[in-house]
Amino acid sequence: MYRVTAFLFRWAIPYALFCALVRSSRLEPANPFPPPTLHQESPGLNAIFESLEDKLQDAARSESSPWITNITSFSVAVTSTSETLWTTSYTAPILGNYSDGSPTPMTDQSYFRIASISKVFTVLAILLQEKAGNCSLRDPITKHVPELKDRAGADTETIEWSSITLETLASQLSGIPRESQDGQSDLTDPLTDREHHFDNPVNIGLPPLGDGDVPPCEIIDGLTKRPPSFEPNYKASYSNMAFVLLGFALENMTGLGYADIVRSNIFDPLGMKRATLAKPPDTEGVIPSLLNDWNTDEGTYGPTGGIYTTASDLALFARSVLTNKLLDTTTTNAWFHPRSYSSSWSFAYGMPWEIFRTSDMLSDSDRIQTLVTKAGGLRGYSSQLLLIPEYNLGLVVLVAGDGHATSWLREEVLKLLIPAVEKIGRDQTASKLSGSYISSDATINSSTTIEVNGSRGLVVTSWISNGTDFLTQFVNLSNPKREPGNVQLTPSNISRGNNTEVWRAEYVLNKLPSEGIVNTNLIVDLDSFSYASRSLEEFVFELDEFGRAMKVNLPGFRITLDRQVDGETLDAFDVRLRELMKPLGLMH
């Protein structure tokens, strides 16, 4: 628990401050609504998916699309935490060579190579070993791959392995080279030469190699002969070799091969029946007509990019991560946070997530939203897994052929889907929580009114305590300068017993005042006011069997208020409604 808390303090808060600084505009709290409950029948989703189906299928057949359409197949899936909401697939008219039969039409059950999305499974396997007590993220890699211990660098020309931990490897902060000396980007590899359209490195100006210059075939030997790219934890630098080493560490911890580790710890427990490191039958996959890695045995590179799977199974995996099937909630929350910055304000590296922040998905809002993603690419294959915890939503895009299709497919889905899901979330929150809450004791003049205000979330429009306008008092306490803003409620993702939700009030300025280079007007200082050790900012909603708020408890005020509908409590309204429905045979 200490490690998680320390991590959040060290990385998540500075990153939030940085992003808020560079986007000087209207202030809106992140995650102002709980994640919506999404099903295939959710209002508006069917129309969105029908539109997406037409748009994607039309683009796949158009010569004006930004990719070569006649050689490109794809499979796309959208999932909530409960089910796959929608899938679509397209089979290119021109495919590659199938050695064991004829190609079959593409579905969400067709195998693709997912390349570097495999790294997510490697990190999850490490987290599960930490959960089992077999390692710590802070362990030096030399503890689990002792072959590196004797090769620790004594000068700047070799890598200081004892300074590199499992966490820095998983976070792309190790500073070690991207590849071993025999890696996939080395120009002594004939396949690499073919990919870049030359026959011999000498033809592009490189010197001839002598016998002593040929890279060693043994991975650790080759890697330990290369200098570091950066000092550990200095800056993020993408490394496939980091995940090869994590694979070695996993094998030494468990005594199993990597394929058996991910199968027994992840694939089987989650029911991922079509996920494998062994090449599936050609007829069950999609093989593009251009140079490709369908038949390439990744071997020791399996932990960095060796998995074959389907859009259906990857959607299942997304659901499992979002619902904490294998990890506890606290660990998953920490896993979704960034570890280091990049050269872009909107992008950060996670473990091994590629984390994007954007305010461009909602037309009526400057709210910053976070996408937790991992992309992958091998010859002939491009893939992306996106998780949006704010909406409990996952998106899978798998492409065989021209990889330029991947980003277009992703963007088109997000542009149509996110506004629709946002609306569902707002409507559900309004139905569930908004309204007036009044003391049942007529001698106590205490009440509050809460309503959904567009993208900002739940706003407190009235707050009376013992006959006093406490809304004005709360604003004065929170903002002595009296700058324009709203008192908003934000979900805390915690409860106080069964069928309760805890929300917190905060005063949010309408605009971010300019303070020069460093701006400290940020939404990070919550739960500032208490009364006799009880928070004045806490709203605890008590829910009925349908998830609707019936009451709200205000601990700092020592009072519980009843929700009103048309001038009567929701309890009384329900009783009257049931009586009206009985003669119709609709209530027993």
PDB file of N, CA, C and O in Angstrom, residues 122-172:
ATOM      1  N   THR A 122       2.935  -9.075 -20.203  1.00  0.00           N
ATOM      2  CA  THR A 122       4.172  -9.308 -19.459  1.00  0.00           C
ATOM      3  C   THR A 122       4.175  -8.527 -18.155  1.00  0.00           C
ATOM      4  O   THR A 122       4.528  -9.066 -17.093  1.00  0.00           O
ATOM      5  N   VAL A 123       3.761  -7.261 -18.198  1.00  0.00           N
ATOM      6  CA  VAL A 123       3.708  -6.464 -16.970  1.00  0.00           C
ATOM      7  C   VAL A 123       2.659  -7.016 -16.014  1.00  0.00           C
ATOM      8  O   VAL A 123       2.898  -7.105 -14.797  1.00  0.00           O
ATOM      9  N   LEU A 124       1.505  -7.413 -16.539  1.00  0.00           N
ATOM     10  CA  LEU A 124       0.487  -7.999 -15.670  1.00  0.00           C
ATOM     11  C   LEU A 124       1.016  -9.258 -14.999  1.00  0.00           C
ATOM     12  O   LEU A 124       0.769  -9.485 -13.804  1.00  0.00           O
ATOM     13  N   ALA A 125       1.775 -10.063 -15.728  1.00  0.00           N
ATOM     14  CA  ALA A 125       2.362 -11.267 -15.122  1.00  0.00           C
ATOM     15  C   ALA A 125       3.319 -10.892 -14.000  1.00  0.00           C
ATOM     16  O   ALA A 125       3.362 -11.568 -12.951  1.00  0.00           O
ATOM     17  N   ILE A 126       4.093  -9.819 -14.170  1.00  0.00           N
ATOM     18  CA  ILE A 126       4.989  -9.356 -13.105  1.00  0.00           C
ATOM     19  C   ILE A 126       4.180  -8.890 -11.893  1.00  0.00           C
ATOM     20  O   ILE A 126       4.502  -9.221 -10.739  1.00  0.00           O
ATOM     21  N   LEU A 127       3.106  -8.122 -12.135  1.00  0.00           N
ATOM     22  CA  LEU A 127       2.270  -7.655 -11.024  1.00  0.00           C
ATOM     23  C   LEU A 127       1.642  -8.826 -10.268  1.00  0.00           C
ATOM     24  O   LEU A 127       1.496  -8.775  -9.036  1.00  0.00           O
ATOM     25  N   LEU A 128       1.274  -9.871 -10.977  1.00  0.00           N
ATOM     26  CA  LEU A 128       0.701 -11.049 -10.316  1.00  0.00           C
ATOM     27  C   LEU A 128       1.757 -11.783  -9.500  1.00  0.00           C
ATOM     28  O   LEU A 128       1.455 -12.326  -8.422  1.00  0.00           O
ATOM     29  N   GLN A 129       3.001 -11.795  -9.985  1.00  0.00           N
ATOM     30  CA  GLN A 129       4.065 -12.403  -9.192  1.00  0.00           C
ATOM     31  C   GLN A 129       4.363 -11.570  -7.950  1.00  0.00           C
ATOM     32  O   GLN A 129       4.665 -12.111  -6.881  1.00  0.00           O
ATOM     33  N   GLU A 130       4.247 -10.244  -8.072  1.00  0.00           N
ATOM     34  CA  GLU A 130       4.421  -9.408  -6.881  1.00  0.00           C
ATOM     35  C   GLU A 130       3.289  -9.667  -5.891  1.00  0.00           C
ATOM     36  O   GLU A 130       3.520  -9.764  -4.679  1.00  0.00           O
ATOM     37  N   LYS A 131       2.067  -9.801  -6.408  1.00  0.00           N
ATOM     38  CA  LYS A 131       0.921 -10.104  -5.551  1.00  0.00           C
ATOM     39  C   LYS A 131       1.124 -11.433  -4.815  1.00  0.00           C
ATOM     40  O   LYS A 131       0.735 -11.576  -3.645  1.00  0.00           O
ATOM     41  N   ALA A 132       1.766 -12.395  -5.480  1.00  0.00           N
ATOM     42  CA  ALA A 132       2.010 -13.710  -4.875  1.00  0.00           C
ATOM     43  C   ALA A 132       3.213 -13.711  -3.935  1.00  0.00           C
ATOM     44  O   ALA A 132       3.493 -14.726  -3.292  1.00  0.00           O
ATOM     45  N   GLY A 133       3.925 -12.577  -3.872  1.00  0.00           N
ATOM     46  CA  GLY A 133       5.071 -12.481  -2.976  1.00  0.00           C
ATOM     47  C   GLY A 133       6.369 -12.986  -3.556  1.00  0.00           C
ATOM     48  O   GLY A 133       7.356 -13.168  -2.824  1.00  0.00           O
ATOM     49  N   ASN A 134       6.414 -13.189  -4.857  1.00  0.00           N
ATOM     50  CA  ASN A 134       7.619 -13.741  -5.482  1.00  0.00           C
ATOM     51  C   ASN A 134       8.597 -12.675  -5.956  1.00  0.00           C
ATOM     52  O   ASN A 134       9.706 -13.004  -6.378  1.00  0.00           O
ATOM     53  N   CYS A 135       8.190 -11.419  -5.925  1.00  0.00           N
ATOM     54  CA  CYS A 135       9.085 -10.346  -6.337  1.00  0.00           C
ATOM     55  C   CYS A 135       8.521  -9.027  -5.855  1.00  0.00           C
ATOM     56  O   CYS A 135       7.386  -8.948  -5.372  1.00  0.00           O
ATOM     57  N   SER A 136       9.310  -7.990  -6.011  1.00  0.00           N
ATOM     58  CA  SER A 136       8.872  -6.609  -5.798  1.00  0.00           C
ATOM     59  C   SER A 136       9.262  -5.825  -7.039  1.00  0.00           C
ATOM     60  O   SER A 136      10.304  -6.098  -7.661  1.00  0.00           O
ATOM     61  N   LEU A 137       8.440  -4.850  -7.410  1.00  0.00           N
ATOM     62  CA  LEU A 137       8.787  -4.014  -8.557  1.00  0.00           C
ATOM     63  C   LEU A 137      10.120  -3.313  -8.352  1.00  0.00           C
ATOM     64  O   LEU A 137      10.785  -2.943  -9.324  1.00  0.00           O
ATOM     65  N   ARG A 138      10.522  -3.150  -7.110  1.00  0.00           N
ATOM     66  CA  ARG A 138      11.777  -2.459  -6.829  1.00  0.00           C
ATOM     67  C   ARG A 138      12.983  -3.393  -6.833  1.00  0.00           C
ATOM     68  O   ARG A 138      14.115  -2.941  -6.618  1.00  0.00           O
ATOM     69  N   ASP A 139      12.773  -4.662  -7.077  1.00  0.00           N
ATOM     70  CA  ASP A 139      13.905  -5.596  -7.160  1.00  0.00           C
ATOM     71  C   ASP A 139      14.806  -5.223  -8.320  1.00  0.00           C
ATOM     72  O   ASP A 139      14.324  -4.957  -9.429  1.00  0.00           O
ATOM     73  N   PRO A 140      16.129  -5.239  -8.123  1.00  0.00           N
ATOM     74  CA  PRO A 140      17.011  -5.073  -9.281  1.00  0.00           C
ATOM     75  C   PRO A 140      16.875  -6.285 -10.200  1.00  0.00           C
ATOM     76  O   PRO A 140      16.633  -7.405  -9.737  1.00  0.00           O
ATOM     77  N   ILE A 141      17.016  -6.066 -11.493  1.00  0.00           N
ATOM     78  CA  ILE A 141      16.884  -7.169 -12.435  1.00  0.00           C
ATOM     79  C   ILE A 141      17.924  -8.249 -12.161  1.00  0.00           C
ATOM     80  O   ILE A 141      17.687  -9.431 -12.440  1.00  0.00           O
ATOM     81  N   THR A 142      19.049  -7.878 -11.571  1.00  0.00           N
ATOM     82  CA  THR A 142      20.095  -8.867 -11.277  1.00  0.00           C
ATOM     83  C   THR A 142      19.637  -9.909 -10.258  1.00  0.00           C
ATOM     84  O   THR A 142      20.185 -11.010 -10.209  1.00  0.00           O
ATOM     85  N   LYS A 143      18.625  -9.574  -9.450  1.00  0.00           N
ATOM     86  CA  LYS A 143      18.117 -10.550  -8.481  1.00  0.00           C
ATOM     87  C   LYS A 143      17.432 -11.714  -9.186  1.00  0.00           C
ATOM     88  O   LYS A 143      17.483 -12.856  -8.714  1.00  0.00           O
ATOM     89  N   HIS A 144      16.791 -11.443 -10.312  1.00  0.00           N
ATOM     90  CA  HIS A 144      16.025 -12.464 -11.009  1.00  0.00           C
ATOM     91  C   HIS A 144      16.685 -12.937 -12.300  1.00  0.00           C
ATOM     92  O   HIS A 144      16.282 -13.966 -12.847  1.00  0.00           O
ATOM     93  N   VAL A 145      17.666 -12.215 -12.778  1.00  0.00           N
ATOM     94  CA  VAL A 145      18.476 -12.664 -13.919  1.00  0.00           C
ATOM     95  C   VAL A 145      19.929 -12.528 -13.485  1.00  0.00           C
ATOM     96  O   VAL A 145      20.629 -11.571 -13.839  1.00  0.00           O
ATOM     97  N   PRO A 146      20.421 -13.476 -12.667  1.00  0.00           N
ATOM     98  CA  PRO A 146      21.757 -13.331 -12.063  1.00  0.00           C
ATOM     99  C   PRO A 146      22.885 -13.322 -13.083  1.00  0.00           C
ATOM    100  O   PRO A 146      23.995 -12.875 -12.754  1.00  0.00           O
ATOM    101  N   GLU A 147      22.604 -13.778 -14.306  1.00  0.00           N
ATOM    102  CA  GLU A 147      23.658 -13.748 -15.330  1.00  0.00           C
ATOM    103  C   GLU A 147      24.145 -12.322 -15.585  1.00  0.00           C
ATOM    104  O   GLU A 147      25.269 -12.113 -16.061  1.00  0.00           O
ATOM    105  N   LEU A 148      23.268 -11.336 -15.284  1.00  0.00           N
ATOM    106  CA  LEU A 148      23.656  -9.944 -15.508  1.00  0.00           C
ATOM    107  C   LEU A 148      24.548  -9.398 -14.401  1.00  0.00           C
ATOM    108  O   LEU A 148      25.235  -8.394 -14.593  1.00  0.00           O
ATOM    109  N   LYS A 149      24.544 -10.056 -13.241  1.00  0.00           N
ATOM    110  CA  LYS A 149      25.245  -9.516 -12.080  1.00  0.00           C
ATOM    111  C   LYS A 149      26.737  -9.409 -12.323  1.00  0.00           C
ATOM    112  O   LYS A 149      27.377  -8.415 -11.952  1.00  0.00           O
ATOM    113  N   ASP A 150      27.303 -10.410 -12.956  1.00  0.00           N
ATOM    114  CA  ASP A 150      28.743 -10.410 -13.187  1.00  0.00           C
ATOM    115  C   ASP A 150      29.152  -9.520 -14.351  1.00  0.00           C
ATOM    116  O   ASP A 150      30.336  -9.367 -14.627  1.00  0.00           O
ATOM    117  N   ARG A 151      28.145  -8.956 -15.047  1.00  0.00           N
ATOM    118  CA  ARG A 151      28.467  -8.136 -16.216  1.00  0.00           C
ATOM    119  C   ARG A 151      28.108  -6.676 -15.975  1.00  0.00           C
ATOM    120  O   ARG A 151      28.011  -5.900 -16.913  1.00  0.00           O
ATOM    121  N   ALA A 152      27.892  -6.316 -14.699  1.00  0.00           N
ATOM    122  CA  ALA A 152      27.527  -4.942 -14.373  1.00  0.00           C
ATOM    123  C   ALA A 152      28.642  -4.000 -14.790  1.00  0.00           C
ATOM    124  O   ALA A 152      29.824  -4.302 -14.634  1.00  0.00           O
ATOM    125  N   GLY A 153      28.245  -2.855 -15.324  1.00  0.00           N
ATOM    126  CA  GLY A 153      29.212  -1.933 -15.915  1.00  0.00           C
ATOM    127  C   GLY A 153      30.149  -1.310 -14.903  1.00  0.00           C
ATOM    128  O   GLY A 153      29.750  -0.893 -13.826  1.00  0.00           O
ATOM    129  N   ALA A 154      31.410  -1.256 -15.273  1.00  0.00           N
ATOM    130  CA  ALA A 154      32.408  -0.593 -14.450  1.00  0.00           C
ATOM    131  C   ALA A 154      32.753   0.771 -15.025  1.00  0.00           C
ATOM    132  O   ALA A 154      33.496   1.537 -14.439  1.00  0.00           O
ATOM    133  N   ASP A 155      32.230   1.090 -16.190  1.00  0.00           N
ATOM    134  CA  ASP A 155      32.480   2.384 -16.821  1.00  0.00           C
ATOM    135  C   ASP A 155      31.247   2.772 -17.625  1.00  0.00           C
ATOM    136  O   ASP A 155      30.252   2.068 -17.651  1.00  0.00           O
ATOM    137  N   THR A 156      31.328   3.917 -18.284  1.00  0.00           N
ATOM    138  CA  THR A 156      30.166   4.425 -19.000  1.00  0.00           C
ATOM    139  C   THR A 156      29.878   3.669 -20.282  1.00  0.00           C
ATOM    140  O   THR A 156      28.870   3.926 -20.929  1.00  0.00           O
ATOM    141  N   GLU A 157      30.755   2.758 -20.664  1.00  0.00           N
ATOM    142  CA  GLU A 157      30.557   2.016 -21.906  1.00  0.00           C
ATOM    143  C   GLU A 157      29.701   0.772 -21.708  1.00  0.00           C
ATOM    144  O   GLU A 157      29.327   0.129 -22.673  1.00  0.00           O
ATOM    145  N   THR A 158      29.433   0.393 -20.473  1.00  0.00           N
ATOM    146  CA  THR A 158      28.602  -0.771 -20.206  1.00  0.00           C
ATOM    147  C   THR A 158      27.499  -0.397 -19.221  1.00  0.00           C
ATOM    148  O   THR A 158      27.579   0.606 -18.516  1.00  0.00           O
ATOM    149  N   ILE A 159      26.483  -1.231 -19.176  1.00  0.00           N
ATOM    150  CA  ILE A 159      25.274  -0.926 -18.401  1.00  0.00           C
ATOM    151  C   ILE A 159      25.457  -1.323 -16.946  1.00  0.00           C
ATOM    152  O   ILE A 159      25.957  -2.419 -16.641  1.00  0.00           O
ATOM    153  N   GLU A 160      25.033  -0.449 -16.040  1.00  0.00           N
ATOM    154  CA  GLU A 160      25.082  -0.730 -14.601  1.00  0.00           C
ATOM    155  C   GLU A 160      23.786  -1.465 -14.227  1.00  0.00           C
ATOM    156  O   GLU A 160      22.797  -0.858 -13.813  1.00  0.00           O
ATOM    157  N   TRP A 161      23.795  -2.789 -14.381  1.00  0.00           N
ATOM    158  CA  TRP A 161      22.573  -3.585 -14.250  1.00  0.00           C
ATOM    159  C   TRP A 161      21.984  -3.551 -12.849  1.00  0.00           C
ATOM    160  O   TRP A 161      20.761  -3.633 -12.686  1.00  0.00           O
ATOM    161  N   SER A 162      22.821  -3.413 -11.831  1.00  0.00           N
ATOM    162  CA  SER A 162      22.295  -3.435 -10.459  1.00  0.00           C
ATOM    163  C   SER A 162      21.446  -2.211 -10.148  1.00  0.00           C
ATOM    164  O   SER A 162      20.708  -2.197  -9.164  1.00  0.00           O
ATOM    165  N   SER A 163      21.505  -1.172 -10.993  1.00  0.00           N
ATOM    166  CA  SER A 163      20.697   0.039 -10.792  1.00  0.00           C
ATOM    167  C   SER A 163      19.355  -0.027 -11.510  1.00  0.00           C
ATOM    168  O   SER A 163      18.550   0.902 -11.408  1.00  0.00           O
ATOM    169  N   ILE A 164      19.126  -1.108 -12.240  1.00  0.00           N
ATOM    170  CA  ILE A 164      17.914  -1.221 -13.053  1.00  0.00           C
ATOM    171  C   ILE A 164      16.951  -2.193 -12.390  1.00  0.00           C
ATOM    172  O   ILE A 164      17.300  -3.354 -12.129  1.00  0.00           O
ATOM    173  N   THR A 165      15.741  -1.733 -12.102  1.00  0.00           N
ATOM    174  CA  THR A 165      14.744  -2.550 -11.401  1.00  0.00           C
ATOM    175  C   THR A 165      13.707  -3.105 -12.370  1.00  0.00           C
ATOM    176  O   THR A 165      13.634  -2.699 -13.533  1.00  0.00           O
ATOM    177  N   LEU A 166      12.889  -4.010 -11.858  1.00  0.00           N
ATOM    178  CA  LEU A 166      11.775  -4.511 -12.660  1.00  0.00           C
ATOM    179  C   LEU A 166      10.866  -3.359 -13.077  1.00  0.00           C
ATOM    180  O   LEU A 166      10.357  -3.324 -14.204  1.00  0.00           O
ATOM    181  N   GLU A 167      10.657  -2.407 -12.178  1.00  0.00           N
ATOM    182  CA  GLU A 167       9.769  -1.288 -12.472  1.00  0.00           C
ATOM    183  C   GLU A 167      10.337  -0.391 -13.568  1.00  0.00           C
ATOM    184  O   GLU A 167       9.607   0.049 -14.464  1.00  0.00           O
ATOM    185  N   THR A 168      11.643  -0.087 -13.519  1.00  0.00           N
ATOM    186  CA  THR A 168      12.203   0.776 -14.547  1.00  0.00           C
ATOM    187  C   THR A 168      12.196   0.082 -15.904  1.00  0.00           C
ATOM    188  O   THR A 168      11.981   0.727 -16.933  1.00  0.00           O
ATOM    189  N   LEU A 169      12.377  -1.225 -15.928  1.00  0.00           N
ATOM    190  CA  LEU A 169      12.272  -1.963 -17.189  1.00  0.00           C
ATOM    191  C   LEU A 169      10.856  -1.886 -17.741  1.00  0.00           C
ATOM    192  O   LEU A 169      10.645  -1.608 -18.925  1.00  0.00           O
ATOM    193  N   ALA A 170       9.871  -2.133 -16.872  1.00  0.00           N
ATOM    194  CA  ALA A 170       8.465  -2.141 -17.311  1.00  0.00           C
ATOM    195  C   ALA A 170       7.976  -0.764 -17.708  1.00  0.00           C
ATOM    196  O   ALA A 170       7.026  -0.638 -18.476  1.00  0.00           O
ATOM    197  N   SER A 171       8.620   0.296 -17.202  1.00  0.00           N
ATOM    198  CA  SER A 171       8.193   1.675 -17.444  1.00  0.00           C
ATOM    199  C   SER A 171       8.958   2.352 -18.564  1.00  0.00           C
ATOM    200  O   SER A 171       8.801   3.551 -18.765  1.00  0.00           O
ATOM    201  N   GLN A 172       9.809   1.601 -19.277  1.00  0.00           N
ATOM    202  CA  GLN A 172      10.642   2.173 -20.338  1.00  0.00           C
ATOM    203  C   GLN A 172      11.569   3.260 -19.794  1.00  0.00           C
ATOM    204  O   GLN A 172      11.896   4.233 -20.475  1.00  0.00           O
TER     205      GLN A 172
END
